Amino acid sequence: APVYRLLSPLAGLCYLIVALILSRQQWLGPAWLTFGSLATLGLIQLFFGYIENYSFAATGILLYLGLGLAVLRGRVPLWAAALALSVTNATHPSTVVLAPSLLYIGWQLVARVTVSAQSTHKPRRYSLRMATLQIGLPVIAVALATVLFMEVGGHGIQALLTDDRPGGGDARWLVPLWATSTRWEYYTMFSWEHLRDFLNEQMLVAPVVLPSLVWIGMETFRRRRSHKRSLTASQPLEATGRRAADFDFLLIATLCYIGFIWLWNPDYGGQRDWDLFSLASIPAALLFSESVALVLPERQYLRTGALPLLIIQALHTIIWIYQNTLPWEWP
């Protein structure tokens, strides 16, 4: 526990540094919007001495997403993003749900459809073989190293198949469809209780992100139905393609994580497993940052529309962190 209390704030410092570097690139929108979206999330609570390794996973996810965006611009090689995700998977296996987004990057590089208009880096031609190797080798190397370290530490494969097996006490991974059968299951897949837990948890860690994304999606659908021109239609084709690749990458990461937290059965209930499910807010926050910047391209409207939302989220997170300093007991 003392080690976690020391490393958790260090992980938080790394998280903020990565968020600052990513926001300064202004790939998704103004720096204040990207940094504010990430720094006001409720998962910041994980960096206040939290005695779990979710703080490392959160930092790893943000680093991977930032490197993924850099790969799409030809700034860094594909293996760098693959290595970041592999190490993040080692900190917590649930982050493997981001694998489809990594495969999307590889596909984009093979197809050569994501070239930055202003980039001074020449686009590299990735063959299918090269992309496969740059994704596969880091994943295999980190997986083998993780298993080796676990075995040397006396907590290896046998533990993963018994005491620490995925699925918790009943070894059941998913929320049951129609009926609960163990004390580790609290509701069925399509019940109101399940939806309530899902929404409560997301409103706890990202109170403005999910509602804003829903509103943006509805507004985009409405504009398409009315046959209005896209807000980015005046941009160069290469820039439009780049932004589309960014959006698709973040959308895949967000949907994969939201799908995971909807399907996965929380052994201790949604309230106690908030830390596991909070990680889904990171790709969602980046998607929020880019989506708002696309819907409100004029700076005046962007500040007027987004700044109050970030202030509300920041106040909510401050209250949430303060609440956790007070003594309490589980009901």
GROMACS .gro file of C-alpha atoms in nm:
model
  331
    1ALA     CA    1   0.000   0.000   0.000
    2PRO     CA    2   0.274   0.259   0.078
    3VAL     CA    3   0.431   0.190  -0.262
    4TYR     CA    4   0.101   0.247  -0.441
    5ARG     CA    5   0.048   0.569  -0.246
    6LEU     CA    6   0.380   0.692  -0.380
    7LEU     CA    7   0.349   0.565  -0.738
    8SER     CA    8  -0.012   0.675  -0.785
    9PRO     CA    9   0.071   1.051  -0.774
   10LEU     CA   10   0.373   0.987  -0.997
   11ALA     CA   11   0.145   0.821  -1.249
   12GLY     CA   12  -0.081   1.124  -1.223
   13LEU     CA   13   0.211   1.355  -1.295
   14CYS     CA   14   0.295   1.150  -1.604
   15TYR     CA   15  -0.070   1.163  -1.709
   16LEU     CA   16  -0.076   1.542  -1.689
   17ILE     CA   17   0.255   1.571  -1.876
   18VAL     CA   18   0.126   1.351  -2.159
   19ALA     CA   19  -0.200   1.548  -2.163
   20LEU     CA   20  -0.006   1.875  -2.183
   21ILE     CA   21   0.217   1.752  -2.467
   22LEU     CA   22  -0.081   1.618  -2.659
   23SER     CA   23  -0.284   1.935  -2.612
   24ARG     CA   24   0.003   2.157  -2.730
   25GLN     CA   25   0.003   1.977  -3.064
   26GLN     CA   26  -0.352   2.106  -3.121
   27TRP     CA   27  -0.429   1.803  -3.336
   28LEU     CA   28  -0.781   1.768  -3.198
   29GLY     CA   29  -0.863   2.129  -3.116
   30PRO     CA   30  -0.734   2.424  -2.910
   31ALA     CA   31  -0.486   2.331  -2.639
   32TRP     CA   32  -0.715   2.448  -2.357
   33LEU     CA   33  -0.998   2.228  -2.483
   34THR     CA   34  -0.794   1.907  -2.509
   35PHE     CA   35  -0.611   1.957  -2.180
   36GLY     CA   36  -0.926   2.067  -2.000
   37SER     CA   37  -1.120   1.766  -2.124
   38LEU     CA   38  -0.854   1.530  -1.986
   39ALA     CA   39  -0.757   1.713  -1.666
   40THR     CA   40  -1.113   1.753  -1.535
   41LEU     CA   41  -1.216   1.387  -1.562
   42GLY     CA   42  -1.324   1.218  -1.241
   43LEU     CA   43  -1.060   0.950  -1.287
   44ILE     CA   44  -0.812   1.208  -1.157
   45GLN     CA   45  -0.915   1.057  -0.824
   46LEU     CA   46  -0.697   0.758  -0.920
   47PHE     CA   47  -0.387   0.975  -0.880
   48PHE     CA   48  -0.445   1.066  -0.515
   49GLY     CA   49  -0.275   0.764  -0.361
   50TYR     CA   50  -0.524   0.513  -0.502
   51ILE     CA   51  -0.420   0.163  -0.395
   52GLU     CA   52  -0.473  -0.006  -0.733
   53ASN     CA   53  -0.283  -0.010  -1.060
   54TYR     CA   54  -0.558   0.169  -1.255
   55SER     CA   55  -0.353   0.488  -1.230
   56PHE     CA   56  -0.083   0.329  -1.446
   57ALA     CA   57  -0.344   0.199  -1.688
   58ALA     CA   58  -0.497   0.546  -1.724
   59THR     CA   59  -0.160   0.701  -1.805
   60GLY     CA   60  -0.079   0.420  -2.046
   61ILE     CA   61  -0.409   0.460  -2.230
   62LEU     CA   62  -0.354   0.832  -2.280
   63LEU     CA   63   0.004   0.775  -2.396
   64TYR     CA   64  -0.112   0.510  -2.643
   65LEU     CA   65  -0.387   0.732  -2.784
   66GLY     CA   66  -0.145   1.022  -2.822
   67LEU     CA   67   0.109   0.803  -2.999
   68GLY     CA   68  -0.167   0.660  -3.216
   69LEU     CA   69  -0.255   1.010  -3.335
   70ALA     CA   70   0.115   1.076  -3.399
   71VAL     CA   71   0.145   0.757  -3.603
   72LEU     CA   72  -0.144   0.867  -3.821
   73ARG     CA   73   0.056   1.184  -3.896
   74GLY     CA   74   0.379   1.003  -3.975
   75ARG     CA   75   0.550   1.148  -3.667
   76VAL     CA   76   0.641   0.817  -3.501
   77PRO     CA   77   0.659   0.456  -3.624
   78LEU     CA   78   0.374   0.213  -3.574
   79TRP     CA   79   0.569  -0.002  -3.331
   80ALA     CA   80   0.579   0.286  -3.079
   81ALA     CA   81   0.201   0.287  -3.042
   82ALA     CA   82   0.195  -0.094  -3.034
   83LEU     CA   83   0.458  -0.096  -2.759
   84ALA     CA   84   0.268   0.163  -2.554
   85LEU     CA   85  -0.053  -0.037  -2.575
   86SER     CA   86   0.126  -0.363  -2.493
   87VAL     CA   87   0.283  -0.218  -2.178
   88THR     CA   88  -0.056  -0.073  -2.085
   89ASN     CA   89  -0.210  -0.418  -2.129
   90ALA     CA   90   0.050  -0.547  -1.885
   91THR     CA   91  -0.064  -0.296  -1.621
   92HIS     CA   92  -0.424  -0.412  -1.658
   93PRO     CA   93  -0.556  -0.675  -1.903
   94SER     CA   94  -0.888  -0.496  -1.953
   95THR     CA   95  -0.710  -0.240  -2.173
   96VAL     CA   96  -0.674  -0.507  -2.442
   97VAL     CA   97  -1.014  -0.386  -2.564
   98LEU     CA   98  -0.824  -0.104  -2.737
   99ALA     CA   99  -0.663  -0.355  -2.976
  100PRO     CA  100  -0.914  -0.287  -3.259
  101SER     CA  101  -0.806   0.078  -3.263
  102LEU     CA  102  -0.444  -0.031  -3.306
  103LEU     CA  103  -0.543  -0.258  -3.594
  104TYR     CA  104  -0.723   0.039  -3.748
  105ILE     CA  105  -0.401   0.242  -3.740
  106GLY     CA  106  -0.217  -0.043  -3.911
  107TRP     CA  107  -0.484  -0.064  -4.178
  108GLN     CA  108  -0.466   0.310  -4.236
  109LEU     CA  109  -0.089   0.296  -4.283
  110VAL     CA  110  -0.115   0.011  -4.528
  111ALA     CA  111  -0.385   0.198  -4.720
  112ARG     CA  112  -0.184   0.523  -4.702
  113VAL     CA  113  -0.487   0.745  -4.657
  114THR     CA  114  -0.370   0.953  -4.359
  115VAL     CA  115  -0.113   1.211  -4.460
  116SER     CA  116  -0.090   1.549  -4.287
  117ALA     CA  117  -0.100   1.843  -4.525
  118GLN     CA  118   0.157   2.041  -4.324
  119SER     CA  119   0.371   1.752  -4.203
  120THR     CA  120   0.741   1.772  -4.284
  121HIS     CA  121   0.764   1.396  -4.236
  122LYS     CA  122   0.742   1.197  -4.555
  123PRO     CA  123   0.475   0.929  -4.540
  124ARG     CA  124   0.618   0.581  -4.509
  125ARG     CA  125   0.488   0.306  -4.729
  126TYR     CA  126   0.379   0.026  -4.499
  127SER     CA  127   0.337  -0.316  -4.648
  128LEU     CA  128   0.097  -0.555  -4.481
  129ARG     CA  129   0.395  -0.757  -4.361
  130MET     CA  130   0.568  -0.454  -4.209
  131ALA     CA  131   0.252  -0.340  -4.031
  132THR     CA  132   0.191  -0.691  -3.897
  133LEU     CA  133   0.545  -0.717  -3.764
  134GLN     CA  134   0.542  -0.371  -3.605
  135ILE     CA  135   0.218  -0.457  -3.426
  136GLY     CA  136   0.287  -0.821  -3.347
  137LEU     CA  137   0.645  -0.814  -3.223
  138PRO     CA  138   0.595  -0.559  -2.941
  139VAL     CA  139   0.277  -0.736  -2.830
  140ILE     CA  140   0.448  -1.076  -2.816
  141ALA     CA  141   0.764  -0.942  -2.651
  142VAL     CA  142   0.579  -0.756  -2.375
  143ALA     CA  143   0.342  -1.049  -2.316
  144LEU     CA  144   0.632  -1.292  -2.274
  145ALA     CA  145   0.820  -1.051  -2.047
  146THR     CA  146   0.509  -0.999  -1.833
  147VAL     CA  147   0.454  -1.373  -1.792
  148LEU     CA  148   0.823  -1.419  -1.709
  149PHE     CA  149   0.820  -1.149  -1.441
  150MET     CA  150   0.501  -1.293  -1.293
  151GLU     CA  151   0.649  -1.642  -1.280
  152VAL     CA  152   0.970  -1.516  -1.119
  153GLY     CA  153   0.761  -1.329  -0.863
  154GLY     CA  154   0.566  -1.645  -0.778
  155HIS     CA  155   0.241  -1.513  -0.918
  156GLY     CA  156   0.229  -1.650  -1.270
  157ILE     CA  157   0.003  -1.841  -1.504
  158GLN     CA  158  -0.126  -2.070  -1.230
  159ALA     CA  159  -0.257  -1.771  -1.035
  160LEU     CA  160  -0.429  -1.635  -1.345
  161LEU     CA  161  -0.607  -1.968  -1.388
  162THR     CA  162  -0.714  -1.998  -1.022
  163ASP     CA  163  -0.721  -1.721  -0.760
  164ASP     CA  164  -0.680  -1.426  -0.998
  165ARG     CA  165  -0.870  -1.566  -1.293
  166PRO     CA  166  -1.068  -1.319  -1.503
  167GLY     CA  167  -1.430  -1.300  -1.401
  168GLY     CA  168  -1.377  -1.275  -1.027
  169GLY     CA  169  -1.544  -1.494  -0.770
  170ASP     CA  170  -1.773  -1.681  -1.009
  171ALA     CA  171  -1.537  -1.673  -1.310
  172ARG     CA  172  -1.814  -1.523  -1.520
  173TRP     CA  173  -1.701  -1.242  -1.741
  174LEU     CA  174  -2.023  -1.096  -1.874
  175VAL     CA  175  -2.342  -0.954  -1.728
  176PRO     CA  176  -2.604  -1.232  -1.754
  177LEU     CA  177  -2.864  -1.193  -2.026
  178TRP     CA  178  -3.183  -1.308  -1.856
  179ALA     CA  179  -3.128  -1.414  -1.492
  180THR     CA  180  -2.872  -1.384  -1.213
  181SER     CA  181  -2.747  -1.705  -1.055
  182THR     CA  182  -2.460  -1.611  -0.820
  183ARG     CA  183  -2.400  -1.352  -0.550
  184TRP     CA  184  -2.151  -1.181  -0.781
  185GLU     CA  185  -2.422  -1.090  -1.031
  186TYR     CA  186  -2.638  -0.786  -0.956
  187TYR     CA  187  -2.857  -0.744  -1.262
  188THR     CA  188  -2.927  -0.870  -1.612
  189MET     CA  189  -2.796  -0.718  -1.932
  190PHE     CA  190  -3.099  -0.515  -2.039
  191SER     CA  191  -3.239  -0.424  -1.697
  192TRP     CA  192  -3.297  -0.073  -1.567
  193GLU     CA  193  -3.056  -0.143  -1.278
  194HIS     CA  194  -2.776  -0.217  -1.524
  195LEU     CA  195  -2.843   0.097  -1.728
  196ARG     CA  196  -2.865   0.304  -1.410
  197ASP     CA  197  -2.527   0.179  -1.287
  198PHE     CA  198  -2.373   0.243  -1.628
  199LEU     CA  199  -2.503   0.599  -1.650
  200ASN     CA  200  -2.424   0.680  -1.286
  201GLU     CA  201  -2.064   0.569  -1.328
  202GLN     CA  202  -2.011   0.765  -1.648
  203MET     CA  203  -2.173   1.074  -1.498
  204LEU     CA  204  -1.937   1.036  -1.203
  205VAL     CA  205  -1.614   1.031  -1.404
  206ALA     CA  206  -1.715   1.235  -1.711
  207PRO     CA  207  -2.039   1.425  -1.645
  208VAL     CA  208  -2.029   1.637  -1.962
  209VAL     CA  209  -1.853   1.403  -2.207
  210LEU     CA  210  -2.116   1.138  -2.278
  211PRO     CA  211  -2.415   1.379  -2.292
  212SER     CA  212  -2.217   1.611  -2.520
  213LEU     CA  213  -2.123   1.327  -2.754
  214VAL     CA  214  -2.487   1.222  -2.773
  215TRP     CA  215  -2.590   1.579  -2.855
  216ILE     CA  216  -2.316   1.615  -3.117
  217GLY     CA  217  -2.420   1.287  -3.277
  218MET     CA  218  -2.782   1.397  -3.294
  219GLU     CA  219  -2.684   1.736  -3.437
  220THR     CA  220  -2.462   1.576  -3.700
  221PHE     CA  221  -2.741   1.338  -3.799
  222ARG     CA  222  -2.983   1.630  -3.825
  223ARG     CA  223  -2.748   1.826  -4.047
  224ARG     CA  224  -2.690   1.532  -4.274
  225ARG     CA  225  -3.060   1.479  -4.311
  226SER     CA  226  -3.106   1.843  -4.405
  227HIS     CA  227  -2.830   1.806  -4.668
  228LYS     CA  228  -2.621   2.087  -4.527
  229ARG     CA  229  -2.258   2.115  -4.622
  230SER     CA  230  -2.003   1.967  -4.383
  231LEU     CA  231  -1.825   2.213  -4.156
  232THR     CA  232  -1.493   2.079  -4.286
  233ALA     CA  233  -1.581   2.087  -4.655
  234SER     CA  234  -1.361   2.389  -4.720
  235GLN     CA  235  -1.052   2.219  -4.580
  236PRO     CA  236  -0.797   2.055  -4.813
  237LEU     CA  237  -0.873   1.695  -4.897
  238GLU     CA  238  -0.562   1.571  -4.717
  239ALA     CA  239  -0.651   1.759  -4.398
  240THR     CA  240  -1.008   1.635  -4.416
  241GLY     CA  241  -0.885   1.278  -4.456
  242ARG     CA  242  -0.649   1.321  -4.162
  243ARG     CA  243  -0.922   1.455  -3.936
  244ALA     CA  244  -1.150   1.174  -4.047
  245ALA     CA  245  -0.882   0.920  -3.955
  246ASP     CA  246  -0.835   1.085  -3.613
  247PHE     CA  247  -1.208   1.078  -3.554
  248ASP     CA  248  -1.246   0.715  -3.661
  249PHE     CA  249  -0.950   0.608  -3.446
  250LEU     CA  250  -1.090   0.775  -3.135
  251LEU     CA  251  -1.442   0.658  -3.214
  252ILE     CA  252  -1.328   0.295  -3.238
  253ALA     CA  253  -1.137   0.324  -2.909
  254THR     CA  254  -1.436   0.485  -2.737
  255LEU     CA  255  -1.693   0.236  -2.865
  256CYS     CA  256  -1.472  -0.061  -2.776
  257TYR     CA  257  -1.429   0.064  -2.419
  258ILE     CA  258  -1.795   0.156  -2.374
  259GLY     CA  259  -1.891  -0.184  -2.510
  260PHE     CA  260  -1.656  -0.347  -2.261
  261ILE     CA  261  -1.791  -0.166  -1.956
  262TRP     CA  262  -2.147  -0.243  -2.067
  263LEU     CA  263  -2.082  -0.616  -2.112
  264TRP     CA  264  -1.840  -0.683  -1.825
  265ASN     CA  265  -1.992  -0.805  -1.500
  266PRO     CA  266  -1.877  -0.595  -1.201
  267ASP     CA  267  -1.823  -0.849  -0.923
  268TYR     CA  268  -1.848  -0.580  -0.656
  269GLY     CA  269  -2.122  -0.383  -0.824
  270GLY     CA  270  -2.095  -0.075  -1.040
  271GLN     CA  271  -2.035   0.148  -0.739
  272ARG     CA  272  -1.726  -0.035  -0.619
  273ASP     CA  273  -1.590  -0.112  -0.966
  274TRP     CA  274  -1.605   0.251  -1.079
  275ASP     CA  275  -1.224   0.249  -1.111
  276LEU     CA  276  -1.225  -0.026  -1.373
  277PHE     CA  277  -1.498   0.141  -1.575
  278SER     CA  278  -1.359   0.494  -1.541
  279LEU     CA  279  -1.087   0.426  -1.799
  280ALA     CA  280  -1.347   0.441  -2.077
  281SER     CA  281  -1.368   0.817  -2.026
  282ILE     CA  282  -1.018   0.882  -2.167
  283PRO     CA  283  -1.082   0.803  -2.535
  284ALA     CA  284  -1.430   0.952  -2.495
  285ALA     CA  285  -1.279   1.279  -2.366
  286LEU     CA  286  -1.047   1.303  -2.666
  287LEU     CA  287  -1.336   1.227  -2.899
  288PHE     CA  288  -1.534   1.499  -2.722
  289SER     CA  289  -1.250   1.747  -2.771
  290GLU     CA  290  -1.228   1.686  -3.145
  291SER     CA  291  -1.604   1.666  -3.198
  292VAL     CA  292  -1.674   1.997  -3.025
  293ALA     CA  293  -1.397   2.165  -3.224
  294LEU     CA  294  -1.550   2.036  -3.548
  295VAL     CA  295  -1.907   2.132  -3.462
  296LEU     CA  296  -1.804   2.477  -3.332
  297PRO     CA  297  -1.509   2.579  -3.553
  298GLU     CA  298  -1.532   2.950  -3.468
  299ARG     CA  299  -1.329   3.027  -3.156
  300GLN     CA  300  -1.589   3.257  -3.004
  301TYR     CA  301  -1.863   2.995  -3.021
  302LEU     CA  302  -1.621   2.724  -2.911
  303ARG     CA  303  -1.525   2.911  -2.595
  304THR     CA  304  -1.886   3.000  -2.523
  305GLY     CA  305  -2.005   2.643  -2.571
  306ALA     CA  306  -1.722   2.432  -2.430
  307LEU     CA  307  -1.566   2.637  -2.151
  308PRO     CA  308  -1.874   2.628  -1.921
  309LEU     CA  309  -1.892   2.251  -1.969
  310LEU     CA  310  -1.531   2.206  -1.862
  311ILE     CA  311  -1.585   2.431  -1.559
  312ILE     CA  312  -1.884   2.221  -1.453
  313GLN     CA  313  -1.683   1.901  -1.496
  314ALA     CA  314  -1.390   2.046  -1.300
  315LEU     CA  315  -1.615   2.148  -1.009
  316HIS     CA  316  -1.776   1.804  -1.012
  317THR     CA  317  -1.434   1.635  -0.998
  318ILE     CA  318  -1.311   1.861  -0.716
  319ILE     CA  319  -1.619   1.774  -0.510
  320TRP     CA  320  -1.572   1.405  -0.591
  321ILE     CA  321  -1.208   1.411  -0.477
  322TYR     CA  322  -1.299   1.599  -0.159
  323GLN     CA  323  -1.577   1.350  -0.087
  324ASN     CA  324  -1.319   1.072  -0.088
  325THR     CA  325  -1.125   1.241   0.191
  326LEU     CA  326  -1.419   1.198   0.430
  327PRO     CA  327  -1.468   0.885   0.643
  328TRP     CA  328  -1.738   0.650   0.514
  329GLU     CA  329  -1.860   0.291   0.527
  330TRP     CA  330  -2.004   0.067   0.259
  331PRO     CA  331  -2.381   0.030   0.297
   0.00000   0.00000   0.00000
